[in-house]
Amino acid sequence: WGEGMYLEPDIENGEKYLEAVQYAKKYYYEKIDVYKKINSGQLKNTALRIENDRNRHYCKIFDNWLYLLEKKKDMERYLYNKGYKTVALYGYGLLGKHFENEITGNLLKLKYIIDKNKDKISTQLPIYDLNEILPIVDAIIVSPTFSYGEIYRELKMKGIKNIVSLEHIIDDCLSEVEK
C-alpha cells in the first residue's frame, strides 16, 4: 500500500471500501484472466473483445463515480441544479441500481424505471418497458451507457425529448470537481 491508503472501516465511510473490494472480487475477479488473454492476443473472439470493451467502459465509469463520492460530489444536487425535478431511469443493471440508491428524493424524484427485463426486477419503484405509455418526467437517465446510442434512438422514436447518459452526468460532475 502507498502512503495514506488503507482498507479498513473508518468513521467517515464505514465499511464502504471493504464492500467495494468484496463486490469487485465477486463480479470481476474471474474476468481478469479473460482480459489478460485478450490483451496478449490469445483470444481473437469478437464477442469476448466486445465484452472486454464493455467491462472496461463500466469499470472506468465506476472508478469515476467512486472518485465523485470521495470528493462528496452529489449527482442528485447536480441534476437539480440543471433544472430537473423528476427523472426516470432506463436500465436497472449495476449502474442503475447504484443510481437509484444515490437519489435520496430530497431534491430530485426518481419516478420510475424502464427496463426490457421488467419481470425480473425487484424494486419499490414502478417499472415499465418501452411498449407502455411512460409518465412524463423532466428527463430519462440512461444507465446502460455502453449502448447509449441505440437506446437514445429508441427513446427518441417514442417522442421522448430529454435523454441523458449517466456517463455524461458523471463526466460533467468530474469536470466541476476538477475546476
Backbone as a chain_set.jsonl record, in Angstrom:
{"seq": "WGEGMYLEPDIENGEKYLEAVQYAKKYYYEKIDVYKKINSGQLKNTALRIENDRNRHYCKIFDNWLYLLEKKKDMERYLYNKGYKTVALYGYGLLGKHFENEITGNLLKLKYIIDKNKDKISTQLPIYDLNEILPIVDAIIVSPTFSYGEIYRELKMKGIKNIVSLEHIIDDCLSEVEK", "coords": {"N": [[0.837, -1.199, 0.0], [0.386, 2.262, -0.681], [1.412, 5.448, 0.697], [-0.963, 6.758, 2.932], [-3.019, 5.171, 2.029], [-5.558, 2.846, 2.779], [-7.431, 0.008, 3.916], [-9.661, -0.374, 5.665], [-12.443, -0.279, 7.942], [-13.804, 2.974, 8.568], [-14.646, 6.055, 10.266], [-15.826, 7.981, 8.61], [-16.554, 6.676, 6.147], [-17.438, 4.188, 6.881], [-17.884, 0.808, 6.22], [-17.667, 0.887, 3.485], [-15.476, 0.877, 1.624], [-14.397, -1.684, 2.011], [-16.63, -3.187, 1.276], [-16.768, -2.467, -1.415], [-14.44, -3.628, -2.455], [-15.004, -6.313, -1.959], [-17.253, -6.595, -3.589], [-16.112, -6.09, -6.129], [-14.32, -8.234, -6.316], [-16.148, -10.332, -6.315], [-17.659, -9.937, -8.677], [-15.883, -9.293, -10.754], [-13.385, -10.509, -10.624], [-12.999, -13.066, -11.82], [-12.898, -12.331, -14.45], [-10.495, -11.216, -14.969], [-8.506, -12.964, -15.918], [-9.534, -13.416, -18.478], [-9.242, -10.855, -19.596], [-6.448, -10.638, -19.604], [-5.782, -12.668, -21.415], [-7.061, -11.769, -23.734], [-5.742, -9.322, -24.165], [-3.163, -10.233, -24.596], [-3.381, -11.412, -27.004], [-4.197, -14.004, -27.161], [-6.857, -14.657, -27.313], [-9.13, -14.316, -29.864], [-11.721, -13.909, -30.3], [-14.5, -12.125, -31.297], [-16.815, -11.537, -29.812], [-15.896, -11.789, -27.198], [-14.049, -9.743, -27.18], [-15.74, -7.539, -27.423], [-17.168, -7.802, -25.041], [-15.045, -7.407, -23.294], [-14.396, -4.716, -23.913], [-16.797, -3.511, -23.091], [-16.771, -4.111, -20.333], [-14.457, -2.76, -19.517], [-15.266, -0.165, -20.096], [-17.419, 0.184, -18.251], [-16.022, -0.207, -15.893], [-14.373, 2.043, -15.848], [-16.342, 4.015, -15.569], [-17.416, 3.353, -13.031], [-15.108, 3.791, -11.506], [-14.738, 6.566, -11.832], [-17.135, 7.409, -10.653], [-16.808, 6.527, -8.013], [-14.699, 8.2, -7.325], [-16.018, 10.676, -7.409], [-17.781, 10.303, -5.251], [-15.924, 10.122, -3.168], [-15.027, 12.733, -3.208], [-17.218, 14.001, -2.329], [-19.157, 14.816, -4.156], [-22.325, 15.371, -5.304], [-24.61, 13.751, -7.23], [-27.355, 13.996, -7.345], [-27.841, 16.632, -6.486], [-26.468, 17.947, -8.527], [-28.082, 17.296, -10.799], [-30.476, 18.495, -9.994], [-29.665, 21.159, -9.91], [-29.376, 21.539, -12.616], [-31.919, 21.858, -13.376], [-33.703, 19.761, -13.241], [-36.426, 18.083, -11.794], [-37.951, 15.805, -11.661], [-37.183, 12.515, -12.651], [-36.718, 9.622, -14.744], [-35.394, 6.316, -14.831], [-33.574, 4.569, -17.161], [-32.824, 1.289, -17.524], [-31.896, -1.144, -15.305], [-29.553, -2.327, -14.329], [-26.274, -2.866, -13.022], [-25.205, -0.163, -12.83], [-27.624, 1.252, -12.824], [-28.945, 0.382, -10.461], [-27.209, 1.399, -8.514], [-27.455, 4.105, -9.069], [-30.16, 4.529, -8.412], [-29.948, 4.137, -5.648], [-28.394, 6.317, -4.944], [-30.004, 8.521, -5.317], [-31.741, 10.388, -3.186], [-34.19, 11.588, -2.933], [-34.578, 13.992, -1.763], [-34.027, 16.308, -3.255], [-34.561, 15.589, -5.851], [-36.829, 13.634, -7.67], [-37.018, 10.3, -8.333], [-39.004, 8.756, -10.459], [-39.79, 6.397, -11.861], [-38.773, 3.254, -13.378], [-37.4, 2.11, -16.446], [-37.166, -0.828, -18.204], [-36.132, -3.562, -20.203], [-36.303, -6.069, -19.168], [-38.345, -6.204, -17.236], [-39.878, -7.998, -15.72], [-38.091, -9.38, -14.202], [-37.134, -7.773, -12.246], [-36.741, -6.339, -9.032], [-37.934, -3.865, -7.133], [-39.001, -0.914, -5.357], [-40.035, 1.02, -6.934], [-42.242, 1.937, -9.69], [-42.196, -0.054, -12.676], [-41.58, 0.012, -16.107], [-41.825, -1.053, -19.545], [-40.614, -0.38, -22.873], [-42.829, -0.591, -24.493], [-44.989, 0.386, -23.22], [-47.045, 3.172, -22.153], [-45.302, 5.923, -21.082], [-45.017, 7.742, -18.07], [-44.802, 11.33, -17.785], [-41.718, 12.937, -17.314], [-38.986, 15.089, -16.27], [-36.561, 14.286, -17.376], [-35.005, 11.397, -18.844], [-32.772, 9.195, -17.526], [-30.134, 7.363, -18.747], [-28.745, 4.364, -17.934], [-27.365, 2.026, -19.001], [-24.765, 2.719, -20.417], [-22.935, 1.918, -22.338], [-24.437, 1.135, -24.465], [-25.68, 3.432, -25.211], [-26.191, 5.03, -27.566], [-27.908, 3.463, -29.205], [-30.08, 3.102, -27.443], [-30.82, 5.745, -27.022], [-31.783, 6.415, -29.594], [-34.032, 4.696, -29.704], [-35.636, 5.755, -27.634], [-36.026, 8.364, -28.58], [-37.569, 7.815, -30.83], [-39.918, 7.208, -29.598], [-40.78, 9.649, -28.948], [-39.655, 10.967, -26.833], [-37.944, 13.626, -25.405], [-35.896, 14.668, -23.661], [-33.133, 13.106, -22.942], [-30.621, 11.618, -21.125], [-27.329, 10.542, -20.675], [-25.966, 8.527, -18.122], [-23.254, 8.342, -17.94], [-22.437, 10.795, -19.085], [-23.405, 12.551, -17.158], [-21.815, 11.846, -14.957], [-19.291, 12.479, -16.036], [-19.603, 15.29, -16.382], [-19.937, 16.058, -13.708], [-17.417, 15.333, -12.765], [-15.861, 17.199, -14.162], [-16.683, 19.533, -12.887], [-15.699, 19.097, -10.304], [-12.981, 19.074, -10.771], [-12.379, 21.667, -11.418]], "CA": [[0.0, 0.0, 0.0], [1.096, 3.54, -0.702], [1.139, 6.304, 1.845], [-2.319, 7.272, 3.056], [-4.02, 4.214, 1.55], [-5.944, 1.857, 3.779], [-8.597, -0.786, 3.556], [-10.275, -0.704, 6.944], [-13.592, 0.586, 8.222], [-13.488, 4.233, 9.217], [-15.819, 6.808, 10.732], [-16.458, 8.702, 7.51], [-17.112, 5.807, 5.108], [-17.876, 2.903, 7.418], [-17.28, -0.353, 5.564], [-17.906, 1.012, 2.047], [-14.313, 0.452, 0.851], [-14.346, -3.146, 2.091], [-17.726, -3.703, 0.466], [-16.423, -2.256, -2.826], [-13.459, -4.654, -2.818], [-15.736, -7.58, -1.989], [-18.088, -6.55, -4.789], [-15.241, -6.22, -7.299], [-13.836, -9.617, -6.367], [-17.266, -11.224, -6.636], [-18.18, -9.763, -10.026], [-14.903, -9.009, -11.796], [-12.124, -11.235, -10.447], [-12.871, -14.142, -12.806], [-12.723, -11.758, -15.778], [-9.119, -10.734, -15.114], [-7.831, -13.906, -16.816], [-10.013, -13.168, -19.839], [-8.596, -9.627, -20.062], [-5.044, -10.931, -19.885], [-5.715, -13.466, -22.641], [-7.444, -10.908, -24.86], [-4.683, -8.339, -24.4], [-1.953, -10.9, -25.079], [-3.656, -11.923, -28.336], [-4.572, -15.416, -27.1], [-8.266, -14.784, -27.688], [-9.457, -13.484, -31.017], [-13.169, -13.946, -30.414], [-15.077, -10.78, -31.323], [-17.755, -11.376, -28.699], [-15.1, -11.554, -25.986], [-13.478, -8.391, -27.278], [-16.818, -6.599, -27.117], [-17.396, -7.898, -23.59], [-13.9, -6.756, -22.673], [-14.592, -3.27, -24.086], [-17.924, -3.118, -22.241], [-16.344, -4.163, -18.938], [-13.53, -1.645, -19.295], [-16.102, 1.038, -20.116], [-18.126, 0.294, -16.979], [-15.024, -0.071, -14.829], [-13.989, 3.466, -15.855], [-17.455, 4.784, -15.006], [-17.447, 3.098, -11.59], [-13.951, 4.455, -10.913], [-15.058, 7.999, -11.787], [-18.224, 7.585, -9.689], [-16.205, 6.415, -6.681], [-13.943, 9.434, -7.119], [-17.001, 11.71, -7.065], [-18.246, 10.04, -3.881], [-14.826, 10.503, -2.274], [-14.952, 14.197, -3.203], [-18.526, 14.466, -1.826], [-19.934, 15.407, -5.253], [-23.665, 14.806, -5.233], [-25.273, 13.758, -8.545], [-28.73, 14.475, -7.182], [-27.765, 18.1, -6.476], [-26.064, 18.338, -9.879], [-29.269, 17.224, -11.663], [-31.407, 19.52, -9.51], [-29.136, 22.455, -10.371], [-29.596, 21.599, -14.063], [-33.334, 22.138, -13.592], [-34.513, 18.549, -13.189], [-37.134, 17.807, -10.529], [-38.383, 14.416, -11.763], [-36.487, 11.745, -13.678], [-36.908, 8.179, -14.818], [-34.137, 5.619, -15.055], [-33.617, 3.499, -18.156], [-31.831, 0.258, -17.247], [-31.756, -1.436, -13.876], [-28.4, -3.191, -14.098], [-25.388, -2.422, -11.947], [-25.203, 1.3, -12.697], [-28.97, 1.701, -12.493], [-29.21, 0.123, -9.033], [-26.44, 2.366, -7.725], [-28.059, 5.418, -9.273], [-31.372, 4.566, -7.577], [-29.529, 4.289, -4.252], [-27.817, 7.64, -4.712], [-31.054, 9.546, -5.327], [-32.401, 10.324, -1.879], [-35.535, 12.134, -3.008], [-34.626, 15.305, -1.122], [-34.046, 17.346, -4.28], [-34.927, 15.013, -7.137], [-37.72, 12.483, -7.528], [-36.904, 9.22, -9.304], [-40.414, 8.349, -10.521], [-39.982, 5.025, -12.322], [-37.681, 2.604, -14.095], [-37.722, 1.48, -17.732], [-36.236, -1.929, -18.436], [-36.659, -4.612, -21.07], [-36.484, -7.267, -18.34], [-39.099, -5.707, -16.084], [-40.398, -9.096, -14.905], [-37.005, -9.924, -13.387], [-36.634, -6.695, -11.401], [-37.4, -6.123, -7.746], [-37.698, -2.522, -6.6], [-40.222, -0.261, -4.893], [-40.5, 1.948, -7.968], [-42.94, 1.346, -10.834], [-41.305, -0.473, -13.753], [-42.222, 0.0, -17.414], [-40.984, -1.373, -20.693], [-40.806, 0.638, -23.911], [-44.111, -0.754, -25.177], [-46.025, 1.01, -22.406], [-47.07, 4.636, -22.11], [-44.438, 6.351, -19.989], [-45.383, 9.014, -17.438], [-43.937, 12.464, -18.121], [-40.68, 13.354, -16.37], [-38.1, 16.107, -16.839], [-35.513, 13.629, -18.16], [-34.761, 9.968, -18.638], [-31.348, 8.93, -17.341], [-29.801, 6.059, -19.327], [-27.611, 3.776, -17.219], [-26.511, 1.168, -19.821], [-24.116, 3.738, -21.228], [-22.222, 1.298, -23.46], [-25.427, 1.044, -25.551], [-26.435, 4.685, -25.15], [-26.645, 5.484, -28.885], [-29.069, 2.655, -29.606], [-31.184, 3.406, -26.521], [-31.204, 7.119, -27.333], [-32.624, 6.372, -30.797], [-35.311, 4.06, -29.342], [-36.423, 6.701, -26.84], [-36.402, 9.461, -29.468], [-38.66, 7.328, -31.684], [-41.123, 7.241, -28.774], [-41.127, 11.047, -28.74], [-39.031, 11.496, -25.613], [-37.042, 14.686, -25.818], [-34.75, 14.893, -22.789], [-32.497, 11.819, -22.65], [-29.297, 11.943, -20.61], [-26.499, 9.396, -20.328], [-25.369, 8.571, -16.793], [-21.83, 8.613, -18.147], [-22.267, 12.238, -19.28], [-23.618, 13.187, -15.85], [-20.603, 11.604, -14.161], [-18.213, 13.28, -16.63], [-19.849, 16.697, -16.043], [-19.641, 16.212, -12.278], [-15.949, 15.302, -12.651], [-15.357, 18.491, -14.634], [-16.934, 20.524, -11.836], [-14.797, 18.808, -9.185], [-11.595, 19.351, -11.169], [-12.196, 23.106, -11.701]], "C": [[0.873, 1.251, 0.0], [0.738, 4.35, 0.532], [-0.294, 6.805, 1.811], [-3.398, 6.318, 2.574], [-4.309, 3.208, 2.662], [-7.187, 1.133, 3.304], [-9.21, -1.308, 4.856], [-11.515, 0.159, 7.112], [-13.114, 1.892, 8.866], [-14.774, 4.971, 9.564], [-16.569, 7.428, 9.564], [-17.188, 7.785, 6.525], [-17.606, 4.458, 5.614], [-17.139, 1.777, 6.717], [-17.402, -0.296, 4.038], [-16.717, 0.559, 1.207], [-14.192, -1.071, 0.859], [-15.439, -3.77, 1.233], [-17.422, -3.56, -1.024], [-15.408, -3.305, -3.295], [-14.145, -6.013, -2.924], [-16.588, -7.675, -3.252], [-17.24, -6.779, -6.041], [-14.718, -7.653, -7.427], [-14.938, -10.567, -6.807], [-17.635, -11.15, -8.108], [-17.123, -9.626, -11.12], [-13.638, -9.852, -11.725], [-11.932, -12.299, -11.523], [-12.629, -13.599, -14.214], [-11.292, -11.279, -16.015], [-8.338, -11.644, -16.058], [-8.239, -13.674, -18.261], [-9.339, -11.922, -20.393], [-7.147, -9.892, -20.449], [-4.903, -11.691, -21.197], [-6.068, -12.623, -23.865], [-6.307, -9.951, -25.189], [-3.394, -8.97, -24.909], [-2.161, -11.492, -26.47], [-4.066, -13.388, -28.344], [-6.013, -15.638, -27.53], [-8.576, -13.813, -28.812], [-10.964, -13.344, -31.202], [-13.753, -12.535, -30.305], [-16.019, -10.539, -30.154], [-17.005, -11.102, -27.398], [-14.456, -10.18, -26.012], [-14.526, -7.33, -26.942], [-17.109, -6.613, -25.619], [-16.266, -7.221, -22.829], [-14.046, -5.231, -22.747], [-15.691, -2.763, -23.164], [-17.488, -3.084, -20.768], [-15.357, -3.055, -18.601], [-14.291, -0.313, -19.221], [-16.773, 1.235, -18.755], [-17.168, 0.423, -15.798], [-14.582, 1.391, -14.705], [-15.092, 4.322, -15.228], [-17.526, 4.596, -13.492], [-16.285, 3.789, -10.884], [-14.217, 5.957, -10.785], [-16.138, 8.283, -10.758], [-17.688, 7.494, -8.26], [-15.413, 7.672, -6.337], [-14.88, 10.575, -6.716], [-17.511, 11.53, -5.638], [-17.182, 10.436, -2.866], [-14.724, 12.013, -2.134], [-16.261, 14.84, -2.745], [-19.337, 15.198, -2.896], [-21.242, 14.655, -5.369], [-24.346, 14.904, -6.595], [-26.697, 14.275, -8.445], [-28.757, 16.009, -7.201], [-27.385, 18.627, -7.859], [-27.288, 18.367, -10.809], [-30.3, 18.283, -11.276], [-30.965, 20.898, -10.009], [-29.255, 22.633, -11.883], [-31.075, 21.799, -14.399], [-34.241, 20.92, -13.561], [-35.134, 18.381, -11.801], [-37.605, 16.356, -10.48], [-37.638, 13.736, -12.895], [-36.965, 10.303, -13.642], [-35.547, 7.577, -15.124], [-34.348, 4.526, -16.086], [-32.483, 2.539, -17.834], [-31.619, 0.068, -15.76], [-30.685, -2.499, -13.638], [-27.557, -2.604, -12.979], [-25.404, -0.905, -11.751], [-26.567, 1.817, -12.258], [-29.302, 1.521, -11.024], [-28.467, 1.117, -8.154], [-26.999, 3.775, -7.872], [-29.32, 5.558, -8.411], [-30.998, 4.795, -6.113], [-28.984, 5.677, -3.954], [-28.885, 8.738, -4.66], [-31.881, 9.411, -4.051], [-33.846, 10.784, -1.926], [-35.662, 13.487, -2.347], [-34.747, 16.432, -2.141], [-34.669, 16.87, -5.585], [-35.781, 13.779, -6.895], [-37.465, 11.512, -8.682], [-38.267, 8.553, -9.349], [-40.625, 6.902, -10.944], [-38.742, 4.542, -13.049], [-38.226, 2.036, -15.401], [-36.692, 0.373, -17.925], [-36.901, -2.997, -19.287], [-36.937, -5.906, -20.311], [-37.289, -6.948, -17.086], [-39.626, -6.81, -15.179], [-39.345, -9.683, -13.969], [-36.48, -8.928, -12.358], [-37.455, -6.588, -10.12], [-36.985, -4.758, -7.197], [-39.04, -1.954, -6.149], [-40.83, 0.654, -5.951], [-41.326, 1.226, -9.032], [-41.941, 1.026, -11.949], [-42.114, -0.573, -15.04], [-41.273, -0.612, -18.432], [-41.343, -0.366, -21.794], [-42.118, 0.513, -24.673], [-45.267, -0.096, -24.416], [-45.956, 2.53, -22.532], [-46.295, 5.064, -20.868], [-44.933, 7.665, -19.397], [-44.361, 10.104, -17.78], [-42.983, 12.766, -16.973], [-39.815, 14.405, -17.056], [-37.012, 15.502, -17.72], [-35.518, 12.133, -17.88], [-33.25, 9.776, -18.607], [-31.076, 7.509, -17.83], [-28.561, 5.506, -18.621], [-26.798, 2.783, -18.04], [-25.769, 2.006, -20.868], [-23.347, 3.169, -22.412], [-23.126, 1.223, -24.694], [-26.233, 2.332, -25.685], [-26.985, 5.118, -26.508], [-27.9, 4.766, -29.339], [-30.29, 2.981, -28.748], [-31.719, 4.803, -26.786], [-32.148, 7.142, -28.534], [-33.998, 5.754, -30.497], [-36.221, 5.044, -28.594], [-36.879, 7.887, -27.686], [-37.577, 9.064, -30.36], [-39.978, 7.294, -30.916], [-41.547, 8.676, -28.456], [-40.541, 11.665, -27.481], [-37.936, 12.463, -26.019], [-35.779, 14.78, -24.966], [-34.194, 13.56, -22.294], [-31.043, 12.113, -22.281], [-28.564, 10.657, -20.243], [-25.927, 9.573, -18.926], [-23.868, 8.849, -16.896], [-21.578, 10.108, -18.33], [-22.462, 12.999, -17.976], [-22.359, 13.052, -15.006], [-19.446, 12.432, -14.704], [-18.376, 14.768, -16.315], [-19.536, 16.966, -14.576], [-18.135, 16.199, -12.049], [-15.338, 16.634, -13.071], [-15.55, 19.56, -13.574], [-15.993, 20.328, -10.655], [-13.378, 19.251, -9.507], [-11.349, 20.824, -11.505], [-11.403, 23.76, -10.612]], "O": [[1.947, 1.284, 0.6], [-0.137, 3.97, 1.31], [-0.779, 7.231, 0.763], [-4.583, 6.624, 2.698], [-3.408, 2.783, 3.386], [-7.895, 1.592, 2.408], [-9.266, -2.513, 5.103], [-11.625, 1.215, 6.491], [-12.138, 1.903, 9.615], [-15.865, 4.543, 9.187], [-17.799, 7.407, 9.527], [-18.311, 8.081, 6.116], [-18.14, 3.667, 4.837], [-15.911, 1.79, 6.629], [-17.255, -1.319, 3.37], [-16.913, -0.081, 0.173], [-13.915, -1.678, -0.176], [-15.205, -4.763, 0.544], [-17.778, -4.435, -1.813], [-15.513, -3.812, -4.412], [-13.899, -6.771, -3.862], [-16.632, -8.72, -3.902], [-17.609, -7.569, -6.91], [-14.681, -8.21, -8.524], [-14.696, -11.495, -7.578], [-17.897, -12.179, -8.732], [-17.43, -9.82, -12.296], [-12.886, -9.899, -12.699], [-10.842, -12.432, -12.079], [-12.193, -14.348, -15.088], [-10.924, -10.969, -17.148], [-7.59, -11.158, -16.906], [-7.405, -13.726, -19.165], [-8.904, -11.922, -21.545], [-6.676, -9.43, -21.489], [-4.014, -11.399, -21.998], [-5.438, -12.755, -24.915], [-5.948, -9.785, -26.355], [-2.611, -8.305, -25.587], [-1.219, -12.02, -27.06], [-4.264, -13.965, -29.414], [-6.348, -16.699, -28.057], [-8.304, -12.617, -28.704], [-11.42, -12.724, -32.163], [-13.516, -11.839, -29.318], [-16.02, -9.456, -29.569], [-17.433, -10.277, -26.592], [-14.333, -9.527, -24.976], [-14.233, -6.348, -26.261], [-17.276, -5.56, -25.004], [-16.504, -6.539, -21.832], [-13.839, -4.538, -21.75], [-15.546, -1.717, -22.53], [-17.803, -2.138, -20.046], [-15.417, -2.477, -17.516], [-13.991, 0.544, -18.389], [-16.705, 2.319, -18.175], [-17.481, 1.092, -14.813], [-14.435, 1.912, -13.6], [-14.814, 5.238, -14.455], [-17.68, 5.568, -12.752], [-16.454, 4.316, -9.785], [-13.948, 6.548, -9.739], [-16.071, 9.294, -10.059], [-18.066, 8.289, -7.399], [-15.449, 8.149, -5.203], [-14.579, 11.343, -5.803], [-17.655, 12.506, -4.901], [-17.495, 11.015, -1.826], [-14.375, 12.519, -1.068], [-16.403, 16.062, -2.767], [-20.116, 16.097, -2.579], [-21.254, 13.433, -5.518], [-24.631, 16.003, -7.07], [-27.19, 14.925, -9.368], [-29.606, 16.607, -7.862], [-27.922, 19.639, -8.308], [-27.503, 19.348, -11.521], [-30.922, 18.895, -12.144], [-31.781, 21.696, -10.469], [-29.236, 23.761, -12.375], [-31.44, 21.898, -15.571], [-35.436, 21.039, -13.829], [-34.461, 18.518, -10.779], [-37.656, 15.746, -9.412], [-37.476, 14.309, -13.973], [-37.532, 9.834, -12.656], [-34.654, 8.263, -15.623], [-35.2, 3.655, -15.91], [-31.314, 2.924, -17.864], [-31.218, 0.989, -15.048], [-30.873, -3.435, -12.862], [-28.074, -1.924, -12.093], [-25.594, -0.422, -10.635], [-26.656, 2.713, -11.419], [-29.88, 2.415, -10.405], [-29.014, 1.619, -7.173], [-27.013, 4.547, -6.914], [-29.521, 6.584, -7.761], [-31.661, 5.564, -5.417], [-29.102, 6.16, -2.828], [-28.681, 9.77, -4.022], [-32.621, 8.445, -3.87], [-34.644, 10.418, -1.063], [-36.74, 14.08, -2.362], [-35.479, 17.397, -1.922], [-35.239, 17.664, -6.334], [-35.484, 12.974, -6.012], [-37.665, 11.849, -9.849], [-38.657, 7.866, -8.405], [-41.537, 6.242, -10.446], [-37.802, 5.295, -13.302], [-39.354, 1.548, -15.462], [-35.489, 0.611, -17.82], [-38.082, -3.3, -19.116], [-37.72, -6.74, -20.765], [-36.935, -7.386, -15.992], [-39.805, -6.585, -13.982], [-39.686, -10.411, -13.037], [-35.495, -9.203, -11.673], [-38.679, -6.724, -10.123], [-35.826, -4.541, -6.845], [-40.093, -2.467, -6.525], [-42.004, 1.017, -5.868], [-41.134, 0.031, -9.254], [-40.962, 1.747, -12.141], [-43.193, -1.164, -15.064], [-40.064, -0.68, -18.207], [-42.284, 0.412, -21.639], [-42.484, 1.419, -25.423], [-46.39, -0.032, -24.918], [-44.948, 3.092, -22.958], [-46.587, 4.629, -19.754], [-45.237, 8.601, -20.136], [-43.192, 9.812, -18.033], [-43.388, 12.841, -15.813], [-39.896, 14.592, -18.27], [-36.584, 16.119, -18.695], [-35.971, 11.673, -16.832], [-32.544, 10.147, -19.544], [-31.716, 6.561, -17.376], [-27.478, 6.087, -18.692], [-25.595, 2.687, -17.799], [-26.112, 1.993, -22.05], [-23.128, 3.876, -23.396], [-22.643, 1.243, -25.826], [-27.344, 2.32, -26.215], [-28.141, 5.533, -26.591], [-28.849, 5.397, -29.807], [-31.4, 3.12, -29.263], [-32.931, 5.022, -26.776], [-33.186, 7.804, -28.502], [-35.014, 6.245, -30.988], [-37.413, 5.15, -28.883], [-38.002, 8.363, -27.525], [-38.471, 9.871, -30.616], [-41.046, 7.346, -31.525], [-42.55, 8.895, -27.778], [-40.906, 12.781, -27.111], [-37.104, 12.156, -26.873], [-34.689, 14.956, -25.512], [-34.716, 12.966, -21.351], [-30.325, 12.774, -23.031], [-29.123, 9.787, -19.576], [-25.455, 10.656, -18.582], [-23.292, 9.513, -16.034], [-20.607, 10.638, -17.79], [-21.765, 13.98, -17.716], [-21.893, 14.025, -14.412], [-18.696, 13.027, -13.93], [-17.39, 15.441, -16.012], [-18.936, 17.988, -14.243], [-17.626, 16.966, -11.232], [-14.418, 17.138, -12.427], [-14.676, 20.406, -13.381], [-15.537, 21.307, -10.065], [-12.657, 19.741, -8.637], [-10.225, 21.195, -11.842], [-11.148, 24.963, -10.672]]}, "num_chains": 1, "name": "protein.A"}
